[in-house]
Coordinates of N, CA and C in Angstrom, one line a residue:
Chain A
X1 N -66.2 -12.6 5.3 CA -65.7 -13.8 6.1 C -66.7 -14.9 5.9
X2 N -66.3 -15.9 5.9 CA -66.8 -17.4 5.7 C -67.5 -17.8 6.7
X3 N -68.9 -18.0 7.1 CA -69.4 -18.6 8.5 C -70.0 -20.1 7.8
X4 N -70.0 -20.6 8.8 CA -70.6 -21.8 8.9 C -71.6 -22.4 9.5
X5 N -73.1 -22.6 9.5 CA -74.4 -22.7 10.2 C -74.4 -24.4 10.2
X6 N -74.6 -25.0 11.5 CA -75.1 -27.1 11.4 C -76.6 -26.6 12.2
X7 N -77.5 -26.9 11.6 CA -78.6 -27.1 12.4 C -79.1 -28.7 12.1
X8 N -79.9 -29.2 13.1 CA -79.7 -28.9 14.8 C -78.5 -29.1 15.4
X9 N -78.9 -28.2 16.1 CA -77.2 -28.3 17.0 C -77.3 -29.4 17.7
X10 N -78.4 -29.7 18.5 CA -78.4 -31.6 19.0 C -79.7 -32.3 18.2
X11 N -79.9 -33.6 18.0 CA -80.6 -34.2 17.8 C -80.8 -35.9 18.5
X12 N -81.8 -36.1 18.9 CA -81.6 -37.6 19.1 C -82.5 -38.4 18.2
X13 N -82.9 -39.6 17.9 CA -83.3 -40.3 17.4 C -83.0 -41.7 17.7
X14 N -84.0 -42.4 17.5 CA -84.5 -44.2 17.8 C -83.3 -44.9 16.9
X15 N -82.8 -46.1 17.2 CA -81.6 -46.8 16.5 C -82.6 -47.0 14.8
X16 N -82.0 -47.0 14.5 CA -82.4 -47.6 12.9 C -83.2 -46.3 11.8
X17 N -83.0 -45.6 12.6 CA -84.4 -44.1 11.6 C -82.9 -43.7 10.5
X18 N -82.9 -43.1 9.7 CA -82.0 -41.9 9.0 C -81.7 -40.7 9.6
X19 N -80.6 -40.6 9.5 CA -80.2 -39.0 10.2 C -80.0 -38.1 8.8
X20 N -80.3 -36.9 9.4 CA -80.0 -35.8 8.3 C -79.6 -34.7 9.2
X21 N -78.7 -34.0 8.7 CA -77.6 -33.3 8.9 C -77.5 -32.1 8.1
X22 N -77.2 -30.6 8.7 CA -77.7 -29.9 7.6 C -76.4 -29.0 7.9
X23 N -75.6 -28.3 7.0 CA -74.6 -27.4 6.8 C -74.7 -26.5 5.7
X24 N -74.9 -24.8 6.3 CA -74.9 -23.8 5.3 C -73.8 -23.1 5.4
X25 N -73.5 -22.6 4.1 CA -72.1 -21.2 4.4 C -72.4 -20.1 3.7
X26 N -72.0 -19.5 4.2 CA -72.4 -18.5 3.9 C -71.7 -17.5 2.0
X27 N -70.4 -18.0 1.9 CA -69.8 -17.8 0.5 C -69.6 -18.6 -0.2
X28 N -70.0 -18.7 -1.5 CA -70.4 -20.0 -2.2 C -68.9 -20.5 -2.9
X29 N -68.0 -19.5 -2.9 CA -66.6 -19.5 -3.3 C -65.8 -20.5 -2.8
X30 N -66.3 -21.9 -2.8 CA -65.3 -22.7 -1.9 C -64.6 -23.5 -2.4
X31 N -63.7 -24.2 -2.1 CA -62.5 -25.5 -2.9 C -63.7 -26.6 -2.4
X32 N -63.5 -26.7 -1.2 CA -64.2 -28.4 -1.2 C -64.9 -28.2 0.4
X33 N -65.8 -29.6 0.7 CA -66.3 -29.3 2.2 C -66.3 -30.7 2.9
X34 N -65.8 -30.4 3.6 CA -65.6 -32.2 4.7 C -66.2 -32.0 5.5
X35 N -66.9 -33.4 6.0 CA -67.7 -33.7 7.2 C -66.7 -34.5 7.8
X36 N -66.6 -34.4 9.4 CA -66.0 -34.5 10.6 C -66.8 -35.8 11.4
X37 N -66.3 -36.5 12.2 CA -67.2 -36.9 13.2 C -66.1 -36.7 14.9
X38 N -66.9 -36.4 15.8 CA -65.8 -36.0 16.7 C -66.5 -36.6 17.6
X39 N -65.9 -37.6 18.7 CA -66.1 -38.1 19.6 C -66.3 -37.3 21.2
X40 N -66.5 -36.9 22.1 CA -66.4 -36.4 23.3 C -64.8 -36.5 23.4
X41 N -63.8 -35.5 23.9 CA -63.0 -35.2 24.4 C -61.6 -35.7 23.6
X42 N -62.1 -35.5 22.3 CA -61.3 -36.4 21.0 C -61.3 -35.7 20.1
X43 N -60.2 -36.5 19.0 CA -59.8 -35.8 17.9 C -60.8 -35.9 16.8
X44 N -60.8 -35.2 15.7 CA -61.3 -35.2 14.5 C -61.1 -36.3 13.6
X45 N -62.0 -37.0 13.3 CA -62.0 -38.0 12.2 C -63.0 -37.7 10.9
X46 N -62.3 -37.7 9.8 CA -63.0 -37.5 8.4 C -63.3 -38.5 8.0
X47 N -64.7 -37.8 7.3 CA -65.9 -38.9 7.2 C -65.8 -39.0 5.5
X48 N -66.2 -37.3 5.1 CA -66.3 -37.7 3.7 C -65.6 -36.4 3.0
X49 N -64.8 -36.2 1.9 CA -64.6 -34.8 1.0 C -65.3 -34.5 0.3
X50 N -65.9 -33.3 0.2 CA -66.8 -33.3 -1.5 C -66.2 -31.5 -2.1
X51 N -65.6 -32.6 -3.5 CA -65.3 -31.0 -3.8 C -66.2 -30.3 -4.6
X52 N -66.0 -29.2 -4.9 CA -66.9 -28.0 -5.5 C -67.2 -28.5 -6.6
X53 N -67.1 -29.1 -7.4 CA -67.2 -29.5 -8.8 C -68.3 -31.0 -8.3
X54 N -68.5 -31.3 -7.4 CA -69.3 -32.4 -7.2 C -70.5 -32.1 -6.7
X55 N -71.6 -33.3 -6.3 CA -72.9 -32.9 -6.0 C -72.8 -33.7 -4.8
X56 N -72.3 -35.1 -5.0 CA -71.9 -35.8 -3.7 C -71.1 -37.2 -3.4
X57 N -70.9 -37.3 -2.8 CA -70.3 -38.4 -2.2 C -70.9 -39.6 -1.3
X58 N -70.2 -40.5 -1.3 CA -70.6 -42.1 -0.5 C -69.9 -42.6 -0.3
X59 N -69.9 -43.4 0.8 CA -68.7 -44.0 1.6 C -70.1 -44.7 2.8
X60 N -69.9 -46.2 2.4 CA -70.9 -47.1 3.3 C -72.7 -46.5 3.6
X61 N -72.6 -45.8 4.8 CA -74.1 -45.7 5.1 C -74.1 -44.5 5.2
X62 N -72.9 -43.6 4.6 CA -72.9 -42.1 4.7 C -73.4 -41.6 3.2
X63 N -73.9 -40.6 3.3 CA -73.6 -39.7 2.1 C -74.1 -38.5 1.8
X64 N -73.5 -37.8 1.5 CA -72.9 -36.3 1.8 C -73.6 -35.4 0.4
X65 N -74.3 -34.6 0.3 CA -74.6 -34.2 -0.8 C -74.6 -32.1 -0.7
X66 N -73.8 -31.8 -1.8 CA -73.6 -30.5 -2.1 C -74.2 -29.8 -2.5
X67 N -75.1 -28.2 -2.9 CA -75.3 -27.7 -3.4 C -74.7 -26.5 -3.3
X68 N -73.5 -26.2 -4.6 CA -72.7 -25.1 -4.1 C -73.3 -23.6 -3.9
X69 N -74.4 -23.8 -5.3 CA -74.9 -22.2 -5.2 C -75.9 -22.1 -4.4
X70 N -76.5 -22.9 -3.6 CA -77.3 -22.5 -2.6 C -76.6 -22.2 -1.1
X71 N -75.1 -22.6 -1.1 CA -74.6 -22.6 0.1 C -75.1 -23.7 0.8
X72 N -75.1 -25.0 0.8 CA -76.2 -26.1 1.8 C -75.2 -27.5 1.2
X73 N -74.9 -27.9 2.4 CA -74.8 -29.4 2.3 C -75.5 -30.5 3.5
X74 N -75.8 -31.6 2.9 CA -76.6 -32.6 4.3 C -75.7 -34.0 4.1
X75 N -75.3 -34.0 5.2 CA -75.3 -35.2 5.7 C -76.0 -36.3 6.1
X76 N -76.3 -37.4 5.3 CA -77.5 -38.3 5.3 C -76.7 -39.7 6.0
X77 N -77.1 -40.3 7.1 CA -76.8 -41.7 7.9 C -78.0 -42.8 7.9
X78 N -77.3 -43.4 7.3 CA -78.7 -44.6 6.5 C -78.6 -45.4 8.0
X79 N -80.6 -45.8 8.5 CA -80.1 -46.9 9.5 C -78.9 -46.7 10.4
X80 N -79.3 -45.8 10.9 CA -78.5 -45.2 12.4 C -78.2 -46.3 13.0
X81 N -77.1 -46.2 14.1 CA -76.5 -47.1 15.5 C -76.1 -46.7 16.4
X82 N -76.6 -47.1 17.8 CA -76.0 -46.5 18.8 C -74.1 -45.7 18.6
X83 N -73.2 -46.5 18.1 CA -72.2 -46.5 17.9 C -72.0 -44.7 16.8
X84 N -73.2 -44.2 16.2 CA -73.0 -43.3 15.5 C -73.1 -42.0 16.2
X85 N -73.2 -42.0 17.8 CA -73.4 -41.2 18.5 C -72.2 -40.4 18.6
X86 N -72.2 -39.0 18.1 CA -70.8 -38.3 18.8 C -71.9 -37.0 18.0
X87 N -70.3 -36.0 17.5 CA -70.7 -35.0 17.2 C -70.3 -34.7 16.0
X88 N -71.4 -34.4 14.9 CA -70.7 -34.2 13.4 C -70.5 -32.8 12.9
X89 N -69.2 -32.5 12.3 CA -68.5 -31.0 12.2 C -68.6 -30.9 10.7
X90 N -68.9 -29.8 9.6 CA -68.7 -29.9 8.6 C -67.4 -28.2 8.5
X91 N -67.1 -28.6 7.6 CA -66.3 -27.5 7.6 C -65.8 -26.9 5.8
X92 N -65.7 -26.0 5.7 CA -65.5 -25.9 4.3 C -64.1 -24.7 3.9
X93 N -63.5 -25.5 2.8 CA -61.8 -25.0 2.5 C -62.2 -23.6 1.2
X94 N -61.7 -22.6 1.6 CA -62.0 -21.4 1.2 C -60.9 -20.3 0.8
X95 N -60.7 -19.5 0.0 CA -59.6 -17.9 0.1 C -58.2 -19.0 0.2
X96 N -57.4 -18.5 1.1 CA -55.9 -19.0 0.6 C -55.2 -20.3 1.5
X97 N -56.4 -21.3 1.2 CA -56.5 -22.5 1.9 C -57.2 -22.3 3.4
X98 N -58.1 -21.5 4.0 CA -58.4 -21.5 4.4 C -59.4 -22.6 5.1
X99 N -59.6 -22.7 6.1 CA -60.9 -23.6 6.7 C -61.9 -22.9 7.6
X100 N -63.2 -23.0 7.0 CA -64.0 -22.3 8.3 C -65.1 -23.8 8.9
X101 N -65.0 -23.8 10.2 CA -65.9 -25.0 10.6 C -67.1 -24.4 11.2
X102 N -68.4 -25.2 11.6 CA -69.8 -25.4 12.0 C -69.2 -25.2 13.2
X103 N -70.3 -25.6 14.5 CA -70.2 -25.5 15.6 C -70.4 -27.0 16.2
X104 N -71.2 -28.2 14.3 CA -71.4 -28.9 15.0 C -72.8 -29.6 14.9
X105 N -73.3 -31.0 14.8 CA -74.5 -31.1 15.2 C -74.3 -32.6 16.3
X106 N -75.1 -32.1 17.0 CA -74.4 -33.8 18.8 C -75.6 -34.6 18.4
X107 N -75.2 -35.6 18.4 CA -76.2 -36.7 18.0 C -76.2 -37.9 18.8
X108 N -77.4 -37.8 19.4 CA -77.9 -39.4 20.3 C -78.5 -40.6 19.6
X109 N -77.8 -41.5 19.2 CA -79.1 -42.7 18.8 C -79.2 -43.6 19.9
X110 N -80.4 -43.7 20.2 CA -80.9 -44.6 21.4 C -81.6 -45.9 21.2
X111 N -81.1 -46.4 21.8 CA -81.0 -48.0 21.5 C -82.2 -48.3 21.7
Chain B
X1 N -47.0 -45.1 9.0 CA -48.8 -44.8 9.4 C -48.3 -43.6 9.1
X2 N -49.5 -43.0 8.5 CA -49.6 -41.6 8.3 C -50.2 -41.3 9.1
X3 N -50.0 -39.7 9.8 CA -50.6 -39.3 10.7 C -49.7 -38.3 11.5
X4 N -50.4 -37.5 11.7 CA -50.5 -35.7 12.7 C -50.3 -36.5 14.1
X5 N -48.7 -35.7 15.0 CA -48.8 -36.1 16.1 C -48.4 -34.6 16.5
X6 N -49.0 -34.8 18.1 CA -49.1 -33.3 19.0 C -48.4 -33.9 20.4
X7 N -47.5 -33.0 20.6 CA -47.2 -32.7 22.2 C -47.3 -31.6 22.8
X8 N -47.2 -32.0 24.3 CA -47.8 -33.1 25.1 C -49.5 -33.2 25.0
X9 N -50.1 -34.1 25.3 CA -51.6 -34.3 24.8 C -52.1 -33.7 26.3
X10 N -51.8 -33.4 26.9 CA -52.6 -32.5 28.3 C -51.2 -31.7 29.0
X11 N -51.9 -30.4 29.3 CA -51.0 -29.8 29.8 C -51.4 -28.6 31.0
X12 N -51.0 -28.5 31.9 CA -51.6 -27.7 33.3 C -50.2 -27.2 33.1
X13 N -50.8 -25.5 33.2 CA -49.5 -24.9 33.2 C -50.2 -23.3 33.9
X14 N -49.5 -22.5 34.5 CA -49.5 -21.2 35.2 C -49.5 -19.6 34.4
X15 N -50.4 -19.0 34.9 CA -50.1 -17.7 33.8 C -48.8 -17.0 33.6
X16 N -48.3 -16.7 32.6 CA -46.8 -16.3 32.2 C -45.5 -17.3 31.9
X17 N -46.0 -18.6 31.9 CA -44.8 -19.6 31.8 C -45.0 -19.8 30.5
X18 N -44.1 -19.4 29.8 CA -43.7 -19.9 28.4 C -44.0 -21.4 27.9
X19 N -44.5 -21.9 27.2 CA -45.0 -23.0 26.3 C -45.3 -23.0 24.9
X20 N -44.6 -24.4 25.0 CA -45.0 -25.0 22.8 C -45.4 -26.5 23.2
X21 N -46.3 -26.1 22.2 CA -47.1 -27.9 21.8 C -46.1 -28.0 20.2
X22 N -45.9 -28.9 20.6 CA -45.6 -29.2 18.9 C -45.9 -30.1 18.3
X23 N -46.6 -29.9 16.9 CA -47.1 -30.9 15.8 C -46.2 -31.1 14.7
X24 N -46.2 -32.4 14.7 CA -45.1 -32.9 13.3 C -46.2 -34.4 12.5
X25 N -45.8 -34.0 11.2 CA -46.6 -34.8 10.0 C -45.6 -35.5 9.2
X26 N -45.8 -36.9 9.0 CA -45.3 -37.5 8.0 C -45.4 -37.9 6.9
X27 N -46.3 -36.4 6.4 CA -47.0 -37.2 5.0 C -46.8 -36.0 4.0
X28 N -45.8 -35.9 4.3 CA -45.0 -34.5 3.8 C -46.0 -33.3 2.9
X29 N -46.7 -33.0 3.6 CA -47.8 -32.0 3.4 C -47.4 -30.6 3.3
X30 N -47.5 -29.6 2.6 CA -47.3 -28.4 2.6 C -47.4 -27.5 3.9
X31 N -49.1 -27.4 3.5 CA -50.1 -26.9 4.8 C -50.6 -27.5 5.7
X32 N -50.1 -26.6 7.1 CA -50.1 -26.9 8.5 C -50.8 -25.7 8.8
X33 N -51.7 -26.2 10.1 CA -52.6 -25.1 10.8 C -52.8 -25.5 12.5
X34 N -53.0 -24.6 12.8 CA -53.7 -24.8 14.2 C -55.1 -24.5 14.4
X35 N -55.8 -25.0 15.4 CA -57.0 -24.5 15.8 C -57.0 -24.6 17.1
X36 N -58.5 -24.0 17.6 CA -58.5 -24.2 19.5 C -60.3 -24.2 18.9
X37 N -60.1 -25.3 19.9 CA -61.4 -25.5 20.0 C -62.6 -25.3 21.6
X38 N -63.1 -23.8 21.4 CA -64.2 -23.9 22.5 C -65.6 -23.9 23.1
X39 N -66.4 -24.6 23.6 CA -67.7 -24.8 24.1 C -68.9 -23.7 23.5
X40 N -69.5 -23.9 22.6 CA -70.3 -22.8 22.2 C -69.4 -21.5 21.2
X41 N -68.3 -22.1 20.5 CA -67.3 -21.2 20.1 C -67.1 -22.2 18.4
X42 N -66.8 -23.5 18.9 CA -66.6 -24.4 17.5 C -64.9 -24.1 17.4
X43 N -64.7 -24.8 16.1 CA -63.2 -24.7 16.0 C -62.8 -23.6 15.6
X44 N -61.9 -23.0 15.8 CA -61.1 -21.6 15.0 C -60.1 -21.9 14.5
X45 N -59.5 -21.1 13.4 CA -58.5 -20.7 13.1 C -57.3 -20.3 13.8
X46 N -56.3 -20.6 14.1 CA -55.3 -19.7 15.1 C -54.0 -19.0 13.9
X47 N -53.3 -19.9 13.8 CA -52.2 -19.4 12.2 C -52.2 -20.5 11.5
X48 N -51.4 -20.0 10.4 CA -51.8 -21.2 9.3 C -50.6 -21.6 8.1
X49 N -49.8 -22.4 7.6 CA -48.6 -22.6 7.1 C -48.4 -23.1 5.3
X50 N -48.4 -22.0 4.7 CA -48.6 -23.0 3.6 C -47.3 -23.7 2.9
X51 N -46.2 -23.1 3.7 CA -45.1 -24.1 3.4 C -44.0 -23.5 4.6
X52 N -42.6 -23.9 4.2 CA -41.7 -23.6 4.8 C -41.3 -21.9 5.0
X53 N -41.1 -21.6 6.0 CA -41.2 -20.0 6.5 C -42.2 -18.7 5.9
X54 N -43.0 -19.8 5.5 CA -44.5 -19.0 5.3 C -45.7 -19.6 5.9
X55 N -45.9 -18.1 6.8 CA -47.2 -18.4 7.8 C -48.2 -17.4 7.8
X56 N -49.4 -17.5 8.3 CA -50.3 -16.6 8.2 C -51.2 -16.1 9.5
X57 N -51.8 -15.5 9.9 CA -52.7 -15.8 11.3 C -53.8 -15.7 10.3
X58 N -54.9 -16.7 11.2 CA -55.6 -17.3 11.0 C -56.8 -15.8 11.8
X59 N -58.1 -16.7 12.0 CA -59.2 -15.7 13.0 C -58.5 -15.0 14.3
X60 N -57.9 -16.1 15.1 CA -57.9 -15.7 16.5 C -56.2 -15.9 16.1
X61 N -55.3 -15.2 16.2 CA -53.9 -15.7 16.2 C -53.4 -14.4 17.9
X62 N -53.9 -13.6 18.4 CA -53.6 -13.2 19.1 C -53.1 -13.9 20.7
X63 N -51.7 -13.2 21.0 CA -51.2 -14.7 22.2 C -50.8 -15.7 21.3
X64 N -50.3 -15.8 20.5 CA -49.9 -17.0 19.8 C -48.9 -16.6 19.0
X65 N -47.4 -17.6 18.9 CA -46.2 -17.3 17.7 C -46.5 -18.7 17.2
X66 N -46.2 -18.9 16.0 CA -45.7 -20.3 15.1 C -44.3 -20.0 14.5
X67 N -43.7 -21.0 14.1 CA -42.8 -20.9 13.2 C -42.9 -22.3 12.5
X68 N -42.0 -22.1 11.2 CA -42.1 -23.2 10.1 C -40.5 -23.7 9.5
X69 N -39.7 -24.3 10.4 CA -38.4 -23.9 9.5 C -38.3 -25.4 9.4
X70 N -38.9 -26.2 9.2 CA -39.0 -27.7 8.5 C -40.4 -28.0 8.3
X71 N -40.5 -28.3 7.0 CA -41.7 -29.4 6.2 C -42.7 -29.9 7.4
X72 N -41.8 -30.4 8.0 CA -42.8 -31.4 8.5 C -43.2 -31.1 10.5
X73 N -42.7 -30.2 10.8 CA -43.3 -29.9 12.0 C -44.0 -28.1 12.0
X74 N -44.9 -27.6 12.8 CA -45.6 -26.5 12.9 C -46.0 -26.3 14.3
X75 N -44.8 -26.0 15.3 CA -45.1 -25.6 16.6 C -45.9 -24.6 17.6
X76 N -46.4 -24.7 18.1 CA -47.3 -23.3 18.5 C -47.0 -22.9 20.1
X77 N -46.7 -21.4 20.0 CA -45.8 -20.9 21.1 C -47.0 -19.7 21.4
X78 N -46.8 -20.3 23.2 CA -47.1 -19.5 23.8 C -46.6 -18.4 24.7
X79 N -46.2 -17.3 24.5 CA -45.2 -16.5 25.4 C -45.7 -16.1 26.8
X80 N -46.7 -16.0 27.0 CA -47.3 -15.7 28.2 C -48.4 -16.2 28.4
X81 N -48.8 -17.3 28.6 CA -49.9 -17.9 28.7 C -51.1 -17.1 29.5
X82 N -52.1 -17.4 29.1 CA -53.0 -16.5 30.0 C -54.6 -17.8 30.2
X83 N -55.1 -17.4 31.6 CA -56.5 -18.6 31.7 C -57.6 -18.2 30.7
X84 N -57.4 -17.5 29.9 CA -58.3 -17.6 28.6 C -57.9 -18.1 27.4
X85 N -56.7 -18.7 27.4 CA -56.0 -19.9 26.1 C -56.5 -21.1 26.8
X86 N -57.0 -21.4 28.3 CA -57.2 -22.8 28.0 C -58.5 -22.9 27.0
X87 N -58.0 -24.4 26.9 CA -59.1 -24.7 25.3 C -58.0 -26.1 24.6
X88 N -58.7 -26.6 23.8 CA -58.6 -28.3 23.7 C -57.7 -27.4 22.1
X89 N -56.7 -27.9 21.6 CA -55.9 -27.4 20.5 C -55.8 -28.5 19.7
X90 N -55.7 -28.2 18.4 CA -55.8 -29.7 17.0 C -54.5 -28.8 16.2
X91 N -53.8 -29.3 15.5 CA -53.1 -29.5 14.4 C -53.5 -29.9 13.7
X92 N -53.7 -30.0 12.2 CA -53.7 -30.2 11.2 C -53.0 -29.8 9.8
X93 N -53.3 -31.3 8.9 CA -51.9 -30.8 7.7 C -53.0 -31.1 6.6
X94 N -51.9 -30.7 5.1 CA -52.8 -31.4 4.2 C -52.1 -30.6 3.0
X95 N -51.7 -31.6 2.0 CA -51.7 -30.9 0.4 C -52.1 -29.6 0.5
X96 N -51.6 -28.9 -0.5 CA -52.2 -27.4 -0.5 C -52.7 -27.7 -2.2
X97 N -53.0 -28.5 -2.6 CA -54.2 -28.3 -4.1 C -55.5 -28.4 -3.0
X98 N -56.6 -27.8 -4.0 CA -57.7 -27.8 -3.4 C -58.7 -29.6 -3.7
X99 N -57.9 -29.6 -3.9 CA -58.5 -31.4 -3.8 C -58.6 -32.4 -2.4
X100 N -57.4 -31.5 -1.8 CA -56.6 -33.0 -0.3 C -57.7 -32.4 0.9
X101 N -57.8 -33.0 1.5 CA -58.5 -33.3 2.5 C -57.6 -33.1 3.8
X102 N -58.2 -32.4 4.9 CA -56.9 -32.3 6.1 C -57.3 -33.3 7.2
X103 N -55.8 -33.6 7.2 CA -55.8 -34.8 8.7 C -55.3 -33.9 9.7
X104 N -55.7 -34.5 11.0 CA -55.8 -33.9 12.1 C -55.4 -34.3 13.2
X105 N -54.5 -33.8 14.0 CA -54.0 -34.3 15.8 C -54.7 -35.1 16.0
X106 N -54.3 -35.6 17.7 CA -55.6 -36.0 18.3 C -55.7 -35.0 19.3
X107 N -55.1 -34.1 19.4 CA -55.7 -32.4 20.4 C -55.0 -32.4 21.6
X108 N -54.4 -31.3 22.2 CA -54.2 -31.0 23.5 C -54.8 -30.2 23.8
X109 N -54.8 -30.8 25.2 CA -55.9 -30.2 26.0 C -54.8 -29.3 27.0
X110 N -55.3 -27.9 27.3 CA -54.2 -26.9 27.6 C -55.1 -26.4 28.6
X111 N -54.9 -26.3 29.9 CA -55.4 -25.7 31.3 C -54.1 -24.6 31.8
X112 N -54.7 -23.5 31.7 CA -53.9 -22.3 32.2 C -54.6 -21.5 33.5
X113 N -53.9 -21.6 34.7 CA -54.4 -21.2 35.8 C -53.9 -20.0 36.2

C-alpha cells in the first residue's frame, strides 16, 4: 500500500524567508504527484503536476521538485506572504488510478 | 467554467436516515472518486469510478454505495448513516491517462448525530 509522509506537519516562518516542504512515499511506482494548497474549512486547490518522467516543475514563486527513486519530493515557496498561509497536501497517482495523500504540512507566515 | 460541483455543501442529518451528496463534472472526465477528509486522519479514499458502471472501493469504502450510470455525475450514498461518517467529503474527477491532474469539489461537510 502507498503511504504518504509531509514533514513538518506545521511550520511558521517570518514573511519573506523560503519555505520548503517535504513529501515522501513510500512506492516509487507512481504516474505523477500534485501539490494541493487547502485553505481552513475549504476545498482543494492545485498548485503544481509533476509527472514521473520529470524532475520538476514551476509555476510563479512555486516549484516543485521530484526524485522518483528516492521516494521525496519538496515543495519550494520563494519569498513567502502572509497570504501563503493555509495547508499544503501533496498526493501521489498510483496502481489503477489510484491517489494516496500526506496528512499535510500547516503553514504560518507572519507578517 | 470547468469545474466539480457537490450537493448540498453542509448537511446535519440523524443516524439511519438515508442520504446522497451528489457530484457532477463538466469536463467530461472518465475518473470520479470520493474522499472524506479527517483531523489527524488526511484524505482517504472512499470508491472510485474509472468510467461508466465501473467502480471500485477505494481504502475506507465501508458504509458507503456509489453508482455511475452517466459520465458525468458520481453520487455517494449513504444507507444508514452513522456519527462516525461525519467528516468534511470532496469529489473529484480527472482524465484517466496518467498525465491529467484531478479537480476537486469544494467539500461537504456531513454532521451525523
Amino acid at each position: 500500500k502507498q503511504e504518504v509522509t509531509q514533514i513538518p506537519a506545521a511550520l511558521s516562518v517570518p514573511e519573506g524567508e523560503n519555505l520548503v516542504l517535504n513529501c515522501s512515499f513510500t512506492d516509487s511506482a507512481i504516474y505523477n504527484l500534485q501539490w494541493f494548497r487547502q485553505d481552513p474549512g475549504k476545498g482543494l486547490t492545485s498548485l503544481l503536476l509533476i509527472q514521473s518522467s520529470q524532475r520538476e516543475q514551476t509555476s510563479g514563486r512555486l516549484n516543485a521538485s521530484l526524485d522518483k527513486s528516492s521516494g521525496r519530493s519538496t515543495l519550494y515557496i520563494a519569498a513567502s506572504q502572509p497570504g501563503d498561509s493555509a495547508t499544503y497536501l501533496c498526493a501521489v497517482r498510483y496502481g489503477n488510478n489510484r491517489l494516496a495523500f500526506g496528512k499535510g504540512n500547516q503553514v504560518v507566515v507572519i507578517p | 467554467e470547468a469545474q466539480v460541483t457537490q450537493n448540498p455543501r453542509y448537511l446535519i442529518t440523524v443516524t439511519g436516515k438515508k442520504l446522497t451528496v451528489t457530484c457532477s463534472q463538466n469536463m467530461n472526465h472518465e475518473y470520479m472518486s470520493w474522499y472524506r477528509q479527517d483531523p489527524g486522519l488526511g484524505l482517504r479514499q472512499i470508491y472510485y469510478s474509472m468510467n461508466v458502471e465501473v467502480t471500485d472501493k477505494g481504502d475506507v469504502p465501508e458504509g458507503y454505495k456509489v453508482s455511475r450510470k452517466e459520465k458525468r455525475n458520481f453520487p455517494l450514498i449513504l444507507e444508514s448513516p452513522s456519527p462516525n461518517q461525519t467528516s468534511l467529503y470532496f469529489c473529484a474527477s480527472s482524465f484517466t491517462g496518467m498525465l491529467y491532474e484531478q479537480y476537486f469539489g469544494p467539500g461537504t461537510r456531513l454532521t451525523v448525530t
